[in-house]
Amino acid sequence: LATVGSNLRPSTRVVLIKDCDARGVVWFTHYDSRKGVELAGNPFAALQFHWVELERTVRIEGRVEKVSDAESDAYFHSRPLASRISAIASPQSQVVPDRATLEAQVARVASQYSEQQPPRPDFWGGYRLIPDDWQFWQGRRSRLHDRLHYRLQGDGVWLRERLAP
């Protein structure tokens, strides 16, 4: 996932895609993480998938919005308990003094919810990238790769173009 911060510098990271359908591509995270802060300031991003063995890449760009609370709740409660505790305990992307501090915070949160299921915190949930630009790349030994580009036009019709490699 690539986002752009207020300093106009791009930032990339790996995210775990949890859903992909006609509405877009979904992942879940801490809203106060670097990506969450960057998306709050500039709600556009790019995703890239690369399959080395197949010599294929898919690149998707578009607007990003938060998924509904119901979708975030459903996914949060489907996760293993340890993952839910970690999501609550970790101030994702923030500087911490050491691993022991994180482990102590996890232990505190686990103790707090030893008798009940932890609720999804307000700072954690899903995002959906709504595509308006797709690129499909197929590598070739000749280096004359295939690149197909699809752009969503203002009238809602996808324009298909071939790009030079």
Backbone as CSV, one residue per row, in Angstrom:
resi,resn,N_x,N_y,N_z,CA_x,CA_y,CA_z,C_x,C_y,C_z
1,LEU,0.856,-1.177,0.000,0.000,0.000,0.000,0.892,1.226,0.000
2,ALA,0.634,2.156,-0.901,1.363,3.419,-0.942,0.411,4.563,-0.641
3,THR,0.852,5.441,0.261,0.107,6.651,0.613,1.082,7.822,0.519
4,VAL,0.557,9.037,0.660,1.393,10.234,0.640,1.064,11.067,1.864
5,GLY,2.120,11.481,2.582,1.930,12.283,3.780,1.826,13.766,3.484
6,SER,1.618,14.550,4.536,1.499,16.004,4.382,2.801,16.625,3.879
7,ASN,3.923,15.913,4.039,5.207,16.384,3.528,5.395,16.034,2.049
8,LEU,4.354,15.446,1.443,4.318,15.040,0.032,5.280,13.904,-0.299
9,ARG,5.774,13.216,0.718,6.652,12.067,0.495,5.812,10.796,0.486
10,PRO,6.018,9.932,-0.508,5.280,8.663,-0.532,5.800,7.721,0.542
11,SER,4.933,6.846,0.976,5.267,5.858,1.996,4.597,4.545,1.600
12,THR,5.343,3.441,1.680,4.762,2.147,1.338,4.889,1.197,2.505
13,ARG,4.003,0.209,2.534,4.039,-0.858,3.525,3.190,-2.005,3.011
14,VAL,3.424,-3.183,3.600,2.633,-4.358,3.260,1.379,-4.348,4.123
15,VAL,0.235,-4.627,3.512,-1.010,-4.787,4.256,-1.624,-6.132,3.876
16,LEU,-2.433,-6.654,4.756,-3.121,-7.918,4.524,-4.505,-7.616,3.960
17,ILE,-4.710,-7.914,2.695,-6.002,-7.670,2.042,-6.995,-8.712,2.569
18,LYS,-8.124,-8.244,3.067,-9.122,-9.142,3.653,-10.358,-9.324,2.785
19,ASP,-10.558,-8.446,1.807,-11.722,-8.583,0.939,-11.465,-7.819,-0.353
20,CYS,-12.040,-8.322,-1.417,-11.974,-7.651,-2.719,-13.254,-8.004,-3.459
21,ASP,-14.030,-6.995,-3.775,-15.266,-7.225,-4.508,-15.535,-6.027,-5.407
22,ALA,-16.716,-5.921,-5.940,-17.042,-4.848,-6.883,-16.922,-3.461,-6.253
23,ARG,-16.997,-3.396,-4.918,-16.886,-2.094,-4.243,-15.444,-1.651,-4.054
24,GLY,-14.490,-2.602,-4.059,-13.095,-2.239,-3.881,-12.322,-3.282,-3.098
25,VAL,-11.170,-2.855,-2.586,-10.221,-3.727,-1.891,-10.125,-3.268,-0.438
26,VAL,-10.248,-4.223,0.515,-10.357,-3.887,1.938,-9.188,-4.442,2.748
27,TRP,-8.701,-3.629,3.686,-7.743,-4.064,4.708,-8.129,-3.377,6.014
28,PHE,-7.557,-3.851,7.121,-7.881,-3.340,8.453,-6.602,-2.912,9.155
29,THR,-6.718,-1.867,10.000,-5.536,-1.342,10.676,-5.924,-0.363,11.777
30,HIS,-4.922,0.191,12.408,-5.059,1.230,13.428,-5.221,2.566,12.690
31,TYR,-6.284,3.291,12.975,-6.531,4.547,12.272,-5.464,5.612,12.566
32,ASP,-4.762,5.485,13.699,-3.727,6.457,14.050,-2.335,6.024,13.608
33,SER,-2.253,4.937,12.836,-0.975,4.510,12.279,-0.540,5.536,11.233
34,ARG,0.673,5.412,10.767,1.139,6.347,9.736,0.225,6.328,8.524
35,LYS,-0.168,5.129,8.067,-1.036,5.070,6.889,-2.393,5.696,7.172
36,GLY,-2.921,5.480,8.380,-4.205,6.074,8.734,-4.158,7.589,8.764
37,VAL,-3.085,8.136,9.343,-2.918,9.591,9.392,-2.760,10.146,7.973
38,GLU,-1.962,9.453,7.151,-1.775,9.927,5.786,-3.071,9.861,4.987
39,LEU,-3.854,8.808,5.173,-5.129,8.700,4.461,-6.138,9.740,4.948
40,ALA,-6.070,10.114,6.223,-6.965,11.162,6.729,-6.675,12.494,6.047
41,GLY,-5.408,12.745,5.731,-5.026,13.994,5.082,-5.128,13.964,3.575
42,ASN,-5.006,12.777,2.983,-5.057,12.619,1.533,-5.661,11.246,1.247
43,PRO,-6.968,11.178,0.989,-7.648,9.884,0.903,-7.484,9.150,-0.430
44,PHE,-6.264,9.138,-0.953,-5.956,8.412,-2.181,-4.752,7.524,-1.925
45,ALA,-4.747,6.346,-2.558,-3.655,5.409,-2.334,-3.485,4.518,-3.555
46,ALA,-2.416,3.736,-3.526,-2.159,2.745,-4.563,-1.803,1.431,-3.890
47,LEU,-2.233,0.343,-4.502,-1.887,-1.012,-4.063,-1.152,-1.699,-5.201
48,GLN,-0.204,-2.557,-4.860,0.475,-3.328,-5.901,0.662,-4.763,-5.427
49,PHE,0.360,-5.686,-6.323,0.543,-7.114,-6.091,1.551,-7.605,-7.120
50,HIS,2.553,-8.348,-6.680,3.584,-8.822,-7.600,3.775,-10.323,-7.412
51,TRP,3.652,-11.062,-8.502,3.873,-12.503,-8.494,5.125,-12.770,-9.316
52,VAL,6.264,-12.905,-8.636,7.554,-13.056,-9.297,7.554,-14.264,-10.221
53,GLU,7.109,-15.418,-9.723,7.151,-16.654,-10.502,6.332,-16.569,-11.785
54,LEU,5.270,-15.809,-11.766,4.396,-15.664,-12.932,4.765,-14.465,-13.805
55,GLU,5.709,-13.656,-13.318,6.077,-12.405,-13.998,4.853,-11.537,-14.245
56,ARG,4.073,-11.347,-13.186,2.863,-10.524,-13.290,2.786,-9.537,-12.142
57,THR,2.231,-8.381,-12.460,1.981,-7.349,-11.462,0.614,-6.742,-11.740
58,VAL,-0.115,-6.453,-10.679,-1.367,-5.700,-10.777,-1.206,-4.482,-9.885
59,ARG,-1.520,-3.333,-10.439,-1.437,-2.086,-9.688,-2.804,-1.429,-9.714
60,ILE,-3.242,-0.962,-8.537,-4.579,-0.362,-8.402,-4.428,0.984,-7.707
61,GLU,-5.093,2.008,-8.222,-5.101,3.317,-7.576,-6.544,3.753,-7.376
62,GLY,-6.762,4.593,-6.364,-8.101,5.118,-6.168,-8.277,5.849,-4.862
63,ARG,-9.505,6.229,-4.631,-9.909,6.916,-3.398,-10.097,5.881,-2.301
64,VAL,-9.780,6.266,-1.076,-9.904,5.359,0.065,-10.911,5.934,1.054
65,GLU,-11.768,5.045,1.565,-12.708,5.452,2.614,-12.752,4.364,3.674
66,LYS,-13.170,4.739,4.857,-13.331,3.745,5.922,-14.528,2.863,5.595
67,VAL,-14.437,1.598,5.969,-15.588,0.710,5.823,-16.557,1.011,6.964
68,SER,-17.731,0.447,6.924,-18.727,0.701,7.962,-18.277,0.123,9.305
69,ASP,-18.825,0.670,10.376,-18.548,0.129,11.714,-18.942,-1.341,11.787
70,ALA,-20.041,-1.696,11.134,-20.501,-3.091,11.167,-19.469,-4.021,10.523
71,GLU,-18.877,-3.591,9.392,-17.845,-4.408,8.740,-16.597,-4.515,9.617
72,SER,-16.211,-3.389,10.225,-15.037,-3.412,11.103,-15.287,-4.285,12.327
73,ASP,-16.477,-4.165,12.914,-16.820,-4.999,14.079,-16.789,-6.480,13.714
74,ALA,-17.393,-6.827,12.593,-17.460,-8.238,12.189,-16.068,-8.817,11.996
75,TYR,-15.190,-8.082,11.320,-13.849,-8.619,11.113,-13.079,-8.667,12.435
76,PHE,-13.167,-7.608,13.240,-12.439,-7.581,14.517,-12.808,-8.792,15.370
77,HIS,-14.094,-9.095,15.462,-14.553,-10.194,16.321,-14.285,-11.568,15.718
78,SER,-13.905,-11.617,14.441,-13.547,-12.895,13.822,-12.076,-13.249,14.050
79,ARG,-11.309,-12.292,14.516,-9.862,-12.496,14.707,-9.593,-13.288,15.987
80,PRO,-8.464,-13.996,16.027,-8.088,-14.683,17.264,-7.962,-13.675,18.418
81,LEU,-8.221,-14.127,19.633,-8.190,-13.244,20.799,-6.851,-12.513,20.911
82,ALA,-5.748,-13.210,20.705,-4.434,-12.570,20.818,-4.286,-11.426,19.818
83,SER,-4.834,-11.560,18.632,-4.768,-10.493,17.624,-5.611,-9.295,18.048
84,ARG,-6.756,-9.565,18.656,-7.597,-8.458,19.140,-6.916,-7.717,20.281
85,ILE,-6.309,-8.466,21.199,-5.586,-7.849,22.325,-4.439,-6.996,21.792
86,SER,-3.682,-7.534,20.832,-2.562,-6.773,20.246,-3.048,-5.501,19.573
87,ALA,-4.166,-5.575,18.864,-4.703,-4.393,18.183,-5.056,-3.297,19.185
88,ILE,-5.592,-3.693,20.324,-5.953,-2.727,21.368,-4.699,-2.169,22.036
89,ALA,-3.728,-3.029,22.301,-2.555,-2.651,23.088,-1.506,-1.860,22.316
90,SER,-1.390,-2.091,21.021,-0.292,-1.500,20.259,-0.630,-0.112,19.720
91,PRO,0.182,0.885,20.049,0.009,2.216,19.443,0.725,2.231,18.088
92,GLN,0.173,1.550,17.123,0.837,1.267,15.850,1.497,2.499,15.247
93,SER,2.727,2.313,14.806,3.569,3.322,14.150,4.146,4.350,15.115
94,GLN,3.810,4.270,16.402,4.354,5.211,17.383,5.664,4.670,17.947
95,VAL,6.537,5.552,18.358,7.796,5.149,18.974,7.508,4.587,20.362
96,VAL,8.101,3.446,20.667,7.997,2.845,22.001,9.420,2.603,22.518
97,PRO,9.600,2.626,23.833,10.953,2.494,24.378,11.625,1.150,24.075
98,ASP,10.825,0.078,24.103,11.404,-1.253,23.895,10.284,-2.279,23.790
99,ARG,10.648,-3.520,23.464,9.663,-4.595,23.327,8.978,-4.905,24.660
100,ALA,9.732,-4.805,25.755,9.166,-5.087,27.076,7.970,-4.184,27.370
101,THR,8.037,-2.942,26.931,6.917,-2.011,27.122,5.684,-2.512,26.379
102,LEU,5.874,-2.951,25.138,4.751,-3.496,24.359,4.178,-4.739,25.033
103,GLU,5.050,-5.642,25.459,4.586,-6.875,26.092,3.843,-6.589,27.389
104,ALA,4.296,-5.595,28.147,3.603,-5.221,29.382,2.218,-4.657,29.068
105,GLN,2.122,-3.854,28.020,0.824,-3.294,27.627,-0.117,-4.407,27.168
106,VAL,0.383,-5.374,26.419,-0.432,-6.514,26.000,-0.929,-7.271,27.223
107,ALA,-0.064,-7.483,28.186,-0.455,-8.198,29.411,-1.540,-7.428,30.169
108,ARG,-1.420,-6.097,30.238,-2.438,-5.278,30.927,-3.794,-5.403,30.224
109,VAL,-3.775,-5.304,28.895,-5.034,-5.388,28.143,-5.624,-6.793,28.269
110,ALA,-4.796,-7.820,28.189,-5.283,-9.201,28.336,-5.908,-9.406,29.709
111,SER,-5.300,-8.845,30.726,-5.844,-8.963,32.085,-7.177,-8.215,32.201
112,GLN,-7.240,-7.067,31.583,-8.468,-6.257,31.610,-9.649,-7.013,30.998
113,TYR,-9.370,-7.836,29.964,-10.444,-8.556,29.275,-10.415,-10.053,29.543
114,SER,-9.912,-10.442,30.701,-9.820,-11.879,31.012,-11.192,-12.519,31.218
115,GLU,-12.177,-11.713,31.570,-13.519,-12.239,31.859,-14.545,-11.892,30.781
116,GLN,-14.128,-11.140,29.772,-15.073,-10.708,28.737,-14.363,-10.553,27.399
117,GLN,-15.138,-10.507,26.331,-14.586,-10.309,24.996,-14.255,-8.826,24.810
118,PRO,-13.074,-8.526,24.284,-12.738,-7.109,24.094,-13.526,-6.501,22.936
119,PRO,-14.050,-5.296,23.139,-14.758,-4.614,22.055,-13.754,-4.027,21.065
120,ARG,-14.197,-3.819,19.834,-13.337,-3.158,18.852,-13.129,-1.714,19.290
121,PRO,-11.868,-1.289,19.383,-11.628,0.106,19.768,-11.975,1.057,18.622
122,ASP,-12.333,2.283,18.969,-12.697,3.285,17.962,-11.547,3.603,17.014
123,PHE,-10.308,3.379,17.456,-9.144,3.720,16.640,-8.735,2.609,15.680
124,TRP,-9.519,1.570,15.563,-9.157,0.429,14.726,-10.323,0.078,13.811
125,GLY,-10.011,-0.165,12.529,-11.068,-0.561,11.610,-10.545,-0.724,10.196
126,GLY,-11.473,-0.786,9.268,-11.120,-1.083,7.892,-11.151,0.105,6.966
127,TYR,-10.417,-0.074,5.881,-10.403,0.876,4.776,-10.740,0.128,3.492
128,ARG,-11.344,0.842,2.565,-11.629,0.290,1.241,-11.052,1.231,0.192
129,LEU,-10.212,0.693,-0.676,-9.722,1.446,-1.828,-10.721,1.217,-2.953
130,ILE,-11.290,2.301,-3.465,-12.272,2.246,-4.543,-11.523,2.567,-5.836
131,PRO,-11.259,1.560,-6.658,-10.390,1.747,-7.817,-10.954,2.690,-8.876
132,ASP,-10.041,3.513,-9.426,-10.359,4.284,-10.625,-9.244,4.136,-11.659
133,ASP,-8.240,3.306,-11.335,-7.111,3.100,-12.237,-6.508,1.719,-11.950
134,TRP,-6.402,0.909,-12.989,-5.802,-0.432,-12.877,-4.715,-0.564,-13.929
135,GLN,-3.626,-1.227,-13.555,-2.611,-1.593,-14.543,-2.249,-3.060,-14.345
136,PHE,-2.200,-3.765,-15.450,-1.819,-5.175,-15.449,-0.542,-5.313,-16.266
137,TRP,0.488,-5.893,-15.664,1.781,-6.057,-16.325,2.097,-7.539,-16.426
138,GLN,2.488,-7.965,-17.614,2.925,-9.346,-17.847,4.336,-9.284,-18.415
139,GLY,5.287,-9.832,-17.676,6.665,-9.827,-18.127,6.897,-10.792,-19.279
140,ARG,7.886,-10.473,-20.097,8.289,-11.328,-21.217,9.807,-11.355,-21.274
141,ARG,10.358,-12.497,-21.675,11.817,-12.623,-21.763,12.428,-11.579,-22.687
142,SER,11.699,-11.206,-23.715,12.199,-10.226,-24.696,12.274,-8.815,-24.119
143,ARG,11.735,-8.640,-22.909,11.602,-7.334,-22.249,10.541,-6.458,-22.936
144,LEU,9.857,-6.989,-23.935,8.745,-6.283,-24.562,7.477,-6.707,-23.811
145,HIS,7.404,-6.274,-22.561,6.333,-6.674,-21.649,4.975,-6.164,-22.121
146,ASP,3.927,-6.819,-21.660,2.565,-6.344,-21.908,2.120,-5.501,-20.722
147,ARG,1.570,-4.337,-21.005,1.007,-3.467,-19.971,-0.358,-2.989,-20.441
148,LEU,-1.378,-3.368,-19.706,-2.739,-2.922,-19.997,-3.182,-1.978,-18.892
149,HIS,-3.774,-0.876,-19.289,-4.169,0.179,-18.367,-5.662,0.432,-18.518
150,TYR,-6.366,0.452,-17.399,-7.803,0.740,-17.378,-8.013,1.973,-16.510
151,ARG,-8.657,3.006,-17.082,-8.951,4.236,-16.348,-10.445,4.469,-16.328
152,LEU,-10.976,4.746,-15.147,-12.397,5.069,-15.026,-12.594,6.519,-15.451
153,GLN,-13.440,6.718,-16.438,-13.700,8.060,-16.945,-14.877,8.681,-16.199
154,GLY,-15.058,9.965,-16.398,-16.110,10.710,-15.713,-17.508,10.178,-15.948
155,ASP,-17.731,9.518,-17.085,-19.054,8.976,-17.395,-19.257,7.565,-16.836
156,GLY,-18.272,7.085,-16.046,-18.396,5.757,-15.441,-17.949,4.609,-16.328
157,VAL,-17.440,4.909,-17.510,-16.976,3.884,-18.440,-15.459,3.718,-18.278
158,TRP,-15.015,2.469,-18.291,-13.586,2.182,-18.192,-12.947,2.284,-19.570
159,LEU,-11.885,3.065,-19.678,-11.104,3.191,-20.902,-9.933,2.220,-20.813
160,ARG,-9.762,1.368,-21.843,-8.672,0.404,-21.880,-7.599,0.912,-22.829
161,GLU,-6.368,0.919,-22.345,-5.237,1.377,-23.155,-4.090,0.377,-23.026
162,ARG,-3.289,0.269,-24.061,-2.052,-0.509,-23.984,-0.927,0.495,-23.782
163,LEU,-0.070,0.232,-22.793,1.077,1.091,-22.523,2.349,0.417,-23.021
164,ALA,3.278,1.219,-23.488,4.578,0.681,-23.880,5.303,0.223,-22.612
165,PRO,6.112,-0.858,-22.733,6.804,-1.366,-21.536,7.865,-0.395,-21.011
